[in-house]
Amino acid sequence: MKKIINKGEKEMKIVVVKNSEEMSKKAGRLIGSQVIVKENCVLGLATGSTPIGTYQDMIAQYKEGVLDFSKVSVFNLDEYIGVTADNDQSYAYFMKENLFQHVNIDLAKTNIPSGMATDMEAECLAYEAKMKAAGGVDLQLLGIGNNGHIGFNEPDHNFSQRTHTVQLTESTIEANARFFKTKEEVPTMAVTMGIKTIMNARKVVLVATGKGKAQAIYGTVLGPIDPQVPSSILQLHKDTVLVIDEEAASLLPKEIWNTEV
Ligand code: GLP
């Protein structure tokens, strides 16, 4: 890969693939490599429709006998507030359905912030402390919202710091309504790792597909570093890989496809 802008230690690799299937394979193999290199690694995982194929690839690698998750720990990015873990709309349920129950991960090593805690502030602090005690996140998988949100860090006047609660924006509520029977059922609040938490991960892999994400991807790579596009902070991360399909990459100049910027 050719490096076109020298930003010192900071690097953002842009891997453009044909479609969602290729994206899933590529991201699944990147995460798989992390597990092979460090069997007791800490993975930061994400929900949303985009990473589902990535999880399927990780499951396939497990079934082939390539990956062993028994020593891996997981910290998920976020959860809805007011939704119990056994509710099929919760991110805890999503993770069980789409990954945990299909591999030999130790459920005691999987962590998702609780959106049901009576003291949410204490829950956020405890989540951060547990992550720190586990040695911090080695690899963080991220999806991205149409408005550039990562985790549930919505566009704001400042970049957020640590795990905290958030009010979801109208655009996110609308985007997530497709998973619910009615828009009214979509939770309006969530708990999420903060931007600083995400930036502390040693490696970040961001996945995106489709035209709807093209503007957010442009802002992530070439826009100003601005809390109105939370993902733009990744320009300051030292090891981020974007695995995106051609539609999501469509607003980026072709010269920077498959390069490091
Ligand atoms: C939610 C999640 C994000 C995710 C986003 C995009 O808001 N909190 O982590 O990136 O949805 O989801 P999708 O991949 O379905 O477009």
PDB file of C-alpha atoms and ligand atoms in Angstrom:
ATOM      1  CA  MET A   1       0.000   0.000   0.000  1.00  0.00           C
ATOM      2  CA  LYS A   2       1.236   3.478  -0.884  1.00  0.00           C
ATOM      3  CA  LYS A   3       1.320   6.153   1.783  1.00  0.00           C
ATOM      4  CA  ILE A   4       0.120   9.488   0.410  1.00  0.00           C
ATOM      5  CA  ILE A   5       0.013  11.790   3.423  1.00  0.00           C
ATOM      6  CA  ASN A   6       2.568  11.509   6.162  1.00  0.00           C
ATOM      7  CA  LYS A   7       0.926  12.037   9.520  1.00  0.00           C
ATOM      8  CA  GLY A   8       3.785  10.617  11.571  1.00  0.00           C
ATOM      9  CA  GLU A   9       2.673   7.604  13.571  1.00  0.00           C
ATOM     10  CA  LYS A  10      -0.982   7.993  12.692  1.00  0.00           C
ATOM     11  CA  GLU A  11      -2.283   5.832   9.945  1.00  0.00           C
ATOM     12  CA  MET A  12      -5.653   5.143   8.458  1.00  0.00           C
ATOM     13  CA  LYS A  13      -5.707   2.283   6.002  1.00  0.00           C
ATOM     14  CA  ILE A  14      -8.514   2.357   3.474  1.00  0.00           C
ATOM     15  CA  VAL A  15      -9.426  -1.051   2.143  1.00  0.00           C
ATOM     16  CA  VAL A  16     -12.105  -0.882  -0.532  1.00  0.00           C
ATOM     17  CA  VAL A  17     -13.833  -4.142  -1.438  1.00  0.00           C
ATOM     18  CA  LYS A  18     -16.542  -5.039  -3.964  1.00  0.00           C
ATOM     19  CA  ASN A  19     -19.404  -5.830  -1.620  1.00  0.00           C
ATOM     20  CA  SER A  20     -20.617  -6.666   1.845  1.00  0.00           C
ATOM     21  CA  GLU A  21     -19.536 -10.304   1.537  1.00  0.00           C
ATOM     22  CA  GLU A  22     -15.919  -9.339   0.827  1.00  0.00           C
ATOM     23  CA  MET A  23     -16.033  -6.741   3.601  1.00  0.00           C
ATOM     24  CA  SER A  24     -17.207  -9.340   6.097  1.00  0.00           C
ATOM     25  CA  LYS A  25     -14.459 -11.774   5.121  1.00  0.00           C
ATOM     26  CA  LYS A  26     -11.756  -9.154   5.291  1.00  0.00           C
ATOM     27  CA  ALA A  27     -12.875  -7.810   8.683  1.00  0.00           C
ATOM     28  CA  GLY A  28     -13.461 -11.348  10.010  1.00  0.00           C
ATOM     29  CA  ARG A  29      -9.909 -12.330   9.035  1.00  0.00           C
ATOM     30  CA  LEU A  30      -8.462  -9.201  10.638  1.00  0.00           C
ATOM     31  CA  ILE A  31     -10.188 -10.027  13.923  1.00  0.00           C
ATOM     32  CA  GLY A  32      -9.235 -13.684  13.511  1.00  0.00           C
ATOM     33  CA  SER A  33      -5.568 -12.695  13.126  1.00  0.00           C
ATOM     34  CA  GLN A  34      -5.794 -10.744  16.364  1.00  0.00           C
ATOM     35  CA  VAL A  35      -7.150 -13.816  18.174  1.00  0.00           C
ATOM     36  CA  ILE A  36      -4.418 -16.012  16.697  1.00  0.00           C
ATOM     37  CA  VAL A  37      -1.636 -13.592  17.620  1.00  0.00           C
ATOM     38  CA  LYS A  38      -2.927 -13.046  21.166  1.00  0.00           C
ATOM     39  CA  GLU A  39      -5.198 -15.840  22.388  1.00  0.00           C
ATOM     40  CA  ASN A  40      -6.256 -13.887  25.490  1.00  0.00           C
ATOM     41  CA  CYS A  41      -6.903 -10.670  23.575  1.00  0.00           C
ATOM     42  CA  VAL A  42      -9.612  -8.160  24.434  1.00  0.00           C
ATOM     43  CA  LEU A  43     -12.010  -7.477  21.567  1.00  0.00           C
ATOM     44  CA  GLY A  44     -14.252  -4.426  21.446  1.00  0.00           C
ATOM     45  CA  LEU A  45     -17.336  -5.453  19.492  1.00  0.00           C
ATOM     46  CA  ALA A  46     -20.205  -3.634  17.816  1.00  0.00           C
ATOM     47  CA  THR A  47     -23.806  -4.207  16.840  1.00  0.00           C
ATOM     48  CA  GLY A  48     -25.853  -2.996  13.867  1.00  0.00           C
ATOM     49  CA  SER A  49     -26.529  -4.865  10.648  1.00  0.00           C
ATOM     50  CA  THR A  50     -23.100  -4.209   9.124  1.00  0.00           C
ATOM     51  CA  PRO A  51     -20.948  -6.435  11.393  1.00  0.00           C
ATOM     52  CA  ILE A  52     -23.280  -9.479  11.194  1.00  0.00           C
ATOM     53  CA  GLY A  53     -21.350 -10.960   8.251  1.00  0.00           C
ATOM     54  CA  THR A  54     -18.073 -10.318  10.063  1.00  0.00           C
ATOM     55  CA  TYR A  55     -19.375 -12.399  12.981  1.00  0.00           C
ATOM     56  CA  GLN A  56     -20.438 -15.112  10.549  1.00  0.00           C
ATOM     57  CA  ASP A  57     -16.904 -15.212   9.202  1.00  0.00           C
ATOM     58  CA  MET A  58     -15.493 -15.464  12.730  1.00  0.00           C
ATOM     59  CA  ILE A  59     -17.926 -18.332  13.448  1.00  0.00           C
ATOM     60  CA  ALA A  60     -16.812 -20.059  10.231  1.00  0.00           C
ATOM     61  CA  GLN A  61     -13.166 -19.754  11.294  1.00  0.00           C
ATOM     62  CA  TYR A  62     -14.068 -21.237  14.675  1.00  0.00           C
ATOM     63  CA  LYS A  63     -15.928 -24.145  13.054  1.00  0.00           C
ATOM     64  CA  GLU A  64     -12.942 -24.796  10.775  1.00  0.00           C
ATOM     65  CA  GLY A  65     -10.854 -25.132  13.930  1.00  0.00           C
ATOM     66  CA  VAL A  66      -8.787 -22.046  13.113  1.00  0.00           C
ATOM     67  CA  LEU A  67      -9.937 -19.895  16.021  1.00  0.00           C
ATOM     68  CA  ASP A  68     -10.208 -20.579  19.743  1.00  0.00           C
ATOM     69  CA  PHE A  69     -12.179 -17.979  21.694  1.00  0.00           C
ATOM     70  CA  SER A  70     -11.862 -19.632  25.103  1.00  0.00           C
ATOM     71  CA  LYS A  71      -9.413 -17.044  26.439  1.00  0.00           C
ATOM     72  CA  VAL A  72     -10.808 -14.016  24.592  1.00  0.00           C
ATOM     73  CA  SER A  73     -12.586 -11.220  26.462  1.00  0.00           C
ATOM     74  CA  VAL A  74     -15.165  -8.959  24.865  1.00  0.00           C
ATOM     75  CA  PHE A  75     -16.348  -5.477  25.721  1.00  0.00           C
ATOM     76  CA  ASN A  76     -19.247  -4.245  23.633  1.00  0.00           C
ATOM     77  CA  LEU A  77     -19.590  -0.650  22.604  1.00  0.00           C
ATOM     78  CA  ASP A  78     -23.084   0.139  23.707  1.00  0.00           C
ATOM     79  CA  GLU A  79     -26.577  -0.801  24.827  1.00  0.00           C
ATOM     80  CA  TYR A  80     -30.035   0.737  24.881  1.00  0.00           C
ATOM     81  CA  ILE A  81     -31.263   2.131  28.178  1.00  0.00           C
ATOM     82  CA  GLY A  82     -34.425   0.557  29.555  1.00  0.00           C
ATOM     83  CA  VAL A  83     -34.153  -2.652  27.544  1.00  0.00           C
ATOM     84  CA  THR A  84     -33.459  -5.884  29.440  1.00  0.00           C
ATOM     85  CA  ALA A  85     -30.727  -8.272  28.268  1.00  0.00           C
ATOM     86  CA  ASP A  86     -33.296 -10.972  27.409  1.00  0.00           C
ATOM     87  CA  ASN A  87     -35.321  -8.594  25.204  1.00  0.00           C
ATOM     88  CA  ASP A  88     -34.669  -9.479  21.556  1.00  0.00           C
ATOM     89  CA  GLN A  89     -34.027  -5.781  20.800  1.00  0.00           C
ATOM     90  CA  SER A  90     -31.184  -5.530  23.292  1.00  0.00           C
ATOM     91  CA  TYR A  91     -27.604  -5.531  22.103  1.00  0.00           C
ATOM     92  CA  ALA A  92     -26.875  -8.252  24.686  1.00  0.00           C
ATOM     93  CA  TYR A  93     -29.400 -10.475  22.893  1.00  0.00           C
ATOM     94  CA  PHE A  94     -27.947  -9.495  19.503  1.00  0.00           C
ATOM     95  CA  MET A  95     -24.447 -10.538  20.531  1.00  0.00           C
ATOM     96  CA  LYS A  96     -25.628 -13.914  21.832  1.00  0.00           C
ATOM     97  CA  GLU A  97     -27.636 -14.581  18.674  1.00  0.00           C
ATOM     98  CA  ASN A  98     -25.030 -13.430  16.193  1.00  0.00           C
ATOM     99  CA  LEU A  99     -21.784 -14.549  17.800  1.00  0.00           C
ATOM    100  CA  PHE A 100     -21.469 -15.724  21.396  1.00  0.00           C
ATOM    101  CA  GLN A 101     -23.680 -18.815  21.220  1.00  0.00           C
ATOM    102  CA  HIS A 102     -21.897 -20.072  18.098  1.00  0.00           C
ATOM    103  CA  VAL A 103     -18.308 -20.059  19.383  1.00  0.00           C
ATOM    104  CA  ASN A 104     -16.478 -21.312  22.482  1.00  0.00           C
ATOM    105  CA  ILE A 105     -16.317 -17.921  24.140  1.00  0.00           C
ATOM    106  CA  ASP A 106     -16.567 -17.911  27.938  1.00  0.00           C
ATOM    107  CA  LEU A 107     -19.734 -15.877  28.584  1.00  0.00           C
ATOM    108  CA  ALA A 108     -18.205 -14.711  31.883  1.00  0.00           C
ATOM    109  CA  LYS A 109     -15.602 -12.888  29.773  1.00  0.00           C
ATOM    110  CA  THR A 110     -18.202 -11.064  27.680  1.00  0.00           C
ATOM    111  CA  ASN A 111     -19.224  -7.603  28.813  1.00  0.00           C
ATOM    112  CA  ILE A 112     -21.971  -5.279  27.652  1.00  0.00           C
ATOM    113  CA  PRO A 113     -22.915  -2.170  29.610  1.00  0.00           C
ATOM    114  CA  SER A 114     -26.261  -2.634  31.316  1.00  0.00           C
ATOM    115  CA  GLY A 115     -29.008  -0.269  30.293  1.00  0.00           C
ATOM    116  CA  MET A 116     -31.041  -1.415  33.297  1.00  0.00           C
ATOM    117  CA  ALA A 117     -28.711  -0.311  36.106  1.00  0.00           C
ATOM    118  CA  THR A 118     -30.404   1.831  38.741  1.00  0.00           C
ATOM    119  CA  ASP A 119     -27.279   3.959  39.019  1.00  0.00           C
ATOM    120  CA  MET A 120     -26.113   4.491  35.435  1.00  0.00           C
ATOM    121  CA  GLU A 121     -23.178   6.647  36.467  1.00  0.00           C
ATOM    122  CA  ALA A 122     -21.806   3.874  38.661  1.00  0.00           C
ATOM    123  CA  GLU A 123     -22.437   1.372  35.831  1.00  0.00           C
ATOM    124  CA  CYS A 124     -20.381   3.512  33.418  1.00  0.00           C
ATOM    125  CA  LEU A 125     -17.491   3.849  35.874  1.00  0.00           C
ATOM    126  CA  ALA A 126     -17.540   0.121  36.635  1.00  0.00           C
ATOM    127  CA  TYR A 127     -17.513  -0.692  32.910  1.00  0.00           C
ATOM    128  CA  GLU A 128     -14.442   1.476  32.339  1.00  0.00           C
ATOM    129  CA  ALA A 129     -12.701  -0.023  35.384  1.00  0.00           C
ATOM    130  CA  LYS A 130     -13.364  -3.567  34.189  1.00  0.00           C
ATOM    131  CA  MET A 131     -11.994  -2.744  30.749  1.00  0.00           C
ATOM    132  CA  LYS A 132      -8.872  -1.264  32.300  1.00  0.00           C
ATOM    133  CA  ALA A 133      -8.408  -4.284  34.568  1.00  0.00           C
ATOM    134  CA  ALA A 134      -8.644  -6.548  31.499  1.00  0.00           C
ATOM    135  CA  GLY A 135      -5.699  -4.648  29.973  1.00  0.00           C
ATOM    136  CA  GLY A 136      -7.646  -2.404  27.594  1.00  0.00           C
ATOM    137  CA  VAL A 137      -9.074  -3.207  24.181  1.00  0.00           C
ATOM    138  CA  ASP A 138      -6.658  -4.727  21.663  1.00  0.00           C
ATOM    139  CA  LEU A 139      -8.969  -4.469  18.667  1.00  0.00           C
ATOM    140  CA  GLN A 140     -12.153  -2.438  18.436  1.00  0.00           C
ATOM    141  CA  LEU A 141     -14.644  -3.244  15.683  1.00  0.00           C
ATOM    142  CA  LEU A 142     -16.840  -0.304  14.701  1.00  0.00           C
ATOM    143  CA  GLY A 143     -19.807   0.256  12.442  1.00  0.00           C
ATOM    144  CA  ILE A 144     -20.793   3.816  11.630  1.00  0.00           C
ATOM    145  CA  GLY A 145     -24.068   5.723  11.681  1.00  0.00           C
ATOM    146  CA  ASN A 146     -25.240   7.760   8.686  1.00  0.00           C
ATOM    147  CA  ASN A 147     -24.372  10.876  10.696  1.00  0.00           C
ATOM    148  CA  GLY A 148     -20.868   9.628  11.546  1.00  0.00           C
ATOM    149  CA  HIS A 149     -21.737   8.337  15.007  1.00  0.00           C
ATOM    150  CA  ILE A 150     -19.573   5.568  16.420  1.00  0.00           C
ATOM    151  CA  GLY A 151     -20.940   3.435  19.227  1.00  0.00           C
ATOM    152  CA  PHE A 152     -23.730   5.807  20.219  1.00  0.00           C
ATOM    153  CA  ASN A 153     -21.522   8.902  20.258  1.00  0.00           C
ATOM    154  CA  GLU A 154     -23.766  11.288  18.398  1.00  0.00           C
ATOM    155  CA  PRO A 155     -22.699  14.555  16.698  1.00  0.00           C
ATOM    156  CA  ASP A 156     -22.011  17.055  19.468  1.00  0.00           C
ATOM    157  CA  HIS A 157     -20.093  20.203  20.401  1.00  0.00           C
ATOM    158  CA  ASN A 158     -17.327  18.165  22.038  1.00  0.00           C
ATOM    159  CA  PHE A 159     -15.863  14.722  21.652  1.00  0.00           C
ATOM    160  CA  SER A 160     -17.074  12.610  24.543  1.00  0.00           C
ATOM    161  CA  GLN A 161     -14.648  11.006  26.962  1.00  0.00           C
ATOM    162  CA  ARG A 162     -15.487   7.771  28.758  1.00  0.00           C
ATOM    163  CA  THR A 163     -18.510   5.461  28.934  1.00  0.00           C
ATOM    164  CA  HIS A 164     -21.619   7.583  29.437  1.00  0.00           C
ATOM    165  CA  THR A 165     -25.331   7.801  28.756  1.00  0.00           C
ATOM    166  CA  VAL A 166     -26.672   9.603  25.695  1.00  0.00           C
ATOM    167  CA  GLN A 167     -29.874  10.897  24.218  1.00  0.00           C
ATOM    168  CA  LEU A 168     -30.184   9.454  20.710  1.00  0.00           C
ATOM    169  CA  THR A 169     -30.674  11.856  17.808  1.00  0.00           C
ATOM    170  CA  GLU A 170     -33.771  11.810  15.653  1.00  0.00           C
ATOM    171  CA  SER A 171     -31.689  10.519  12.707  1.00  0.00           C
ATOM    172  CA  THR A 172     -30.406   7.539  14.738  1.00  0.00           C
ATOM    173  CA  ILE A 173     -33.870   6.754  16.109  1.00  0.00           C
ATOM    174  CA  GLU A 174     -35.207   6.794  12.555  1.00  0.00           C
ATOM    175  CA  ALA A 175     -32.349   4.642  11.251  1.00  0.00           C
ATOM    176  CA  ASN A 176     -32.885   2.098  14.032  1.00  0.00           C
ATOM    177  CA  ALA A 177     -36.672   2.061  13.641  1.00  0.00           C
ATOM    178  CA  ARG A 178     -36.296  -0.659  10.993  1.00  0.00           C
ATOM    179  CA  PHE A 179     -35.541  -3.134  13.783  1.00  0.00           C
ATOM    180  CA  PHE A 180     -38.723  -2.269  15.722  1.00  0.00           C
ATOM    181  CA  LYS A 181     -42.448  -2.609  14.956  1.00  0.00           C
ATOM    182  CA  THR A 182     -43.041   1.122  15.348  1.00  0.00           C
ATOM    183  CA  LYS A 183     -40.767   4.149  15.662  1.00  0.00           C
ATOM    184  CA  GLU A 184     -42.277   4.835  19.106  1.00  0.00           C
ATOM    185  CA  GLU A 185     -40.756   1.584  20.389  1.00  0.00           C
ATOM    186  CA  VAL A 186     -37.173   2.659  19.590  1.00  0.00           C
ATOM    187  CA  PRO A 187     -35.400   3.556  22.847  1.00  0.00           C
ATOM    188  CA  THR A 188     -34.410   7.211  22.999  1.00  0.00           C
ATOM    189  CA  MET A 189     -31.460   6.748  25.350  1.00  0.00           C
ATOM    190  CA  ALA A 190     -28.396   4.549  25.354  1.00  0.00           C
ATOM    191  CA  VAL A 191     -25.166   3.892  27.210  1.00  0.00           C
ATOM    192  CA  THR A 192     -22.002   3.911  25.131  1.00  0.00           C
ATOM    193  CA  MET A 193     -18.237   3.781  25.379  1.00  0.00           C
ATOM    194  CA  GLY A 194     -16.983   7.336  24.927  1.00  0.00           C
ATOM    195  CA  ILE A 195     -14.814   8.609  22.103  1.00  0.00           C
ATOM    196  CA  LYS A 196     -11.800   8.572  24.406  1.00  0.00           C
ATOM    197  CA  THR A 197     -12.534   4.947  25.331  1.00  0.00           C
ATOM    198  CA  ILE A 198     -12.701   4.018  21.642  1.00  0.00           C
ATOM    199  CA  MET A 199      -9.512   5.948  20.828  1.00  0.00           C
ATOM    200  CA  ASN A 200      -7.675   3.986  23.529  1.00  0.00           C
ATOM    201  CA  ALA A 201      -8.122   0.736  21.604  1.00  0.00           C
ATOM    202  CA  ARG A 202      -4.798  -0.395  20.180  1.00  0.00           C
ATOM    203  CA  LYS A 203      -6.330  -1.174  16.795  1.00  0.00           C
ATOM    204  CA  VAL A 204      -9.612  -0.069  15.216  1.00  0.00           C
ATOM    205  CA  VAL A 205     -11.409  -1.817  12.344  1.00  0.00           C
ATOM    206  CA  LEU A 206     -14.355   0.142  10.951  1.00  0.00           C
ATOM    207  CA  VAL A 207     -16.776  -1.534   8.553  1.00  0.00           C
ATOM    208  CA  ALA A 208     -19.312   0.165   6.289  1.00  0.00           C
ATOM    209  CA  THR A 209     -21.321  -0.642   3.194  1.00  0.00           C
ATOM    210  CA  GLY A 210     -23.746   1.175   0.957  1.00  0.00           C
ATOM    211  CA  LYS A 211     -24.341   4.671  -0.421  1.00  0.00           C
ATOM    212  CA  GLY A 212     -26.043   5.779   2.804  1.00  0.00           C
ATOM    213  CA  LYS A 213     -22.679   5.658   4.557  1.00  0.00           C
ATOM    214  CA  ALA A 214     -20.665   7.446   1.831  1.00  0.00           C
ATOM    215  CA  GLN A 215     -20.960  10.931   3.365  1.00  0.00           C
ATOM    216  CA  ALA A 216     -20.011   9.671   6.827  1.00  0.00           C
ATOM    217  CA  ILE A 217     -17.006   7.834   5.362  1.00  0.00           C
ATOM    218  CA  TYR A 218     -15.908  10.969   3.512  1.00  0.00           C
ATOM    219  CA  GLY A 219     -16.070  12.916   6.783  1.00  0.00           C
ATOM    220  CA  THR A 220     -14.172  10.156   8.598  1.00  0.00           C
ATOM    221  CA  VAL A 221     -11.276  10.218   6.162  1.00  0.00           C
ATOM    222  CA  LEU A 222     -11.106  13.691   4.638  1.00  0.00           C
ATOM    223  CA  GLY A 223     -13.363  15.946   6.653  1.00  0.00           C
ATOM    224  CA  PRO A 224     -12.149  18.252   9.398  1.00  0.00           C
ATOM    225  CA  ILE A 225     -11.711  16.600  12.790  1.00  0.00           C
ATOM    226  CA  ASP A 226     -15.004  17.797  14.171  1.00  0.00           C
ATOM    227  CA  PRO A 227     -17.276  16.431  16.924  1.00  0.00           C
ATOM    228  CA  GLN A 228     -20.195  17.008  14.539  1.00  0.00           C
ATOM    229  CA  VAL A 229     -18.801  13.962  12.704  1.00  0.00           C
ATOM    230  CA  PRO A 230     -17.635  11.856  15.667  1.00  0.00           C
ATOM    231  CA  SER A 231     -15.821   9.280  13.488  1.00  0.00           C
ATOM    232  CA  SER A 232     -13.494  12.024  12.135  1.00  0.00           C
ATOM    233  CA  ILE A 233     -11.438  11.684  15.342  1.00  0.00           C
ATOM    234  CA  LEU A 234     -10.152   8.395  13.947  1.00  0.00           C
ATOM    235  CA  GLN A 235      -7.791  10.510  11.806  1.00  0.00           C
ATOM    236  CA  LEU A 236      -5.819  10.876  15.036  1.00  0.00           C
ATOM    237  CA  HIS A 237      -5.767   7.158  15.822  1.00  0.00           C
ATOM    238  CA  LYS A 238      -2.493   5.409  15.152  1.00  0.00           C
ATOM    239  CA  ASP A 239      -3.841   2.150  13.757  1.00  0.00           C
ATOM    240  CA  THR A 240      -7.236   2.284  12.079  1.00  0.00           C
ATOM    241  CA  VAL A 241      -8.364   0.192   9.125  1.00  0.00           C
ATOM    242  CA  LEU A 242     -11.515   1.062   7.210  1.00  0.00           C
ATOM    243  CA  VAL A 243     -12.972  -1.936   5.407  1.00  0.00           C
ATOM    244  CA  ILE A 244     -15.648  -0.480   3.146  1.00  0.00           C
ATOM    245  CA  ASP A 245     -17.417  -1.389  -0.041  1.00  0.00           C
ATOM    246  CA  GLU A 246     -17.273   0.646  -3.250  1.00  0.00           C
ATOM    247  CA  GLU A 247     -20.566   2.410  -2.516  1.00  0.00           C
ATOM    248  CA  ALA A 248     -19.473   3.527   0.936  1.00  0.00           C
ATOM    249  CA  ALA A 249     -16.160   4.652  -0.618  1.00  0.00           C
ATOM    250  CA  SER A 250     -17.860   6.406  -3.518  1.00  0.00           C
ATOM    251  CA  LEU A 251     -17.238   9.985  -2.294  1.00  0.00           C
ATOM    252  CA  LEU A 252     -13.532   9.328  -1.627  1.00  0.00           C
ATOM    253  CA  PRO A 253     -11.198  10.084  -4.526  1.00  0.00           C
ATOM    254  CA  LYS A 254     -10.220   6.792  -6.178  1.00  0.00           C
ATOM    255  CA  GLU A 255      -6.518   7.635  -5.705  1.00  0.00           C
ATOM    256  CA  ILE A 256      -6.858   7.029  -2.008  1.00  0.00           C
ATOM    257  CA  TRP A 257      -8.737   3.732  -2.281  1.00  0.00           C
ATOM    258  CA  ASN A 258      -6.485   0.989  -0.947  1.00  0.00           C
ATOM    259  CA  THR A 259      -3.896   3.368   0.460  1.00  0.00           C
ATOM    260  CA  GLU A 260      -2.844   4.621   3.848  1.00  0.00           C
ATOM    261  CA  VAL A 261      -3.709   8.262   4.538  1.00  0.00           C
TER     262      VAL A 261
HETATM  263  C1  GLP B   1     -26.264   1.714  15.897  1.00  0.00           C
HETATM  264  C2  GLP B   1     -25.056   1.223  16.699  1.00  0.00           C
HETATM  265  C3  GLP B   1     -23.749   1.556  16.015  1.00  0.00           C
HETATM  266  C4  GLP B   1     -23.811   1.130  14.558  1.00  0.00           C
HETATM  267  C5  GLP B   1     -24.936   1.848  13.859  1.00  0.00           C
HETATM  268  C6  GLP B   1     -25.038   1.527  12.376  1.00  0.00           C
HETATM  269  O1  GLP B   1     -26.503   3.063  16.085  1.00  0.00           O
HETATM  270  N1  GLP B   1     -25.027   1.784  18.014  1.00  0.00           N
HETATM  271  O2  GLP B   1     -22.682   0.908  16.688  1.00  0.00           O
HETATM  272  O3  GLP B   1     -22.585   1.401  13.924  1.00  0.00           O
HETATM  273  O4  GLP B   1     -26.151   1.480  14.501  1.00  0.00           O
HETATM  274  O5  GLP B   1     -25.792   0.375  12.162  1.00  0.00           O
HETATM  275  P1  GLP B   1     -25.899  -0.390  10.795  1.00  0.00           P
HETATM  276  O6  GLP B   1     -24.650  -1.198  10.669  1.00  0.00           O
HETATM  277  O7  GLP B   1     -27.111  -1.255  10.933  1.00  0.00           O
HETATM  278  O8  GLP B   1     -26.025   0.616   9.711  1.00  0.00           O
END
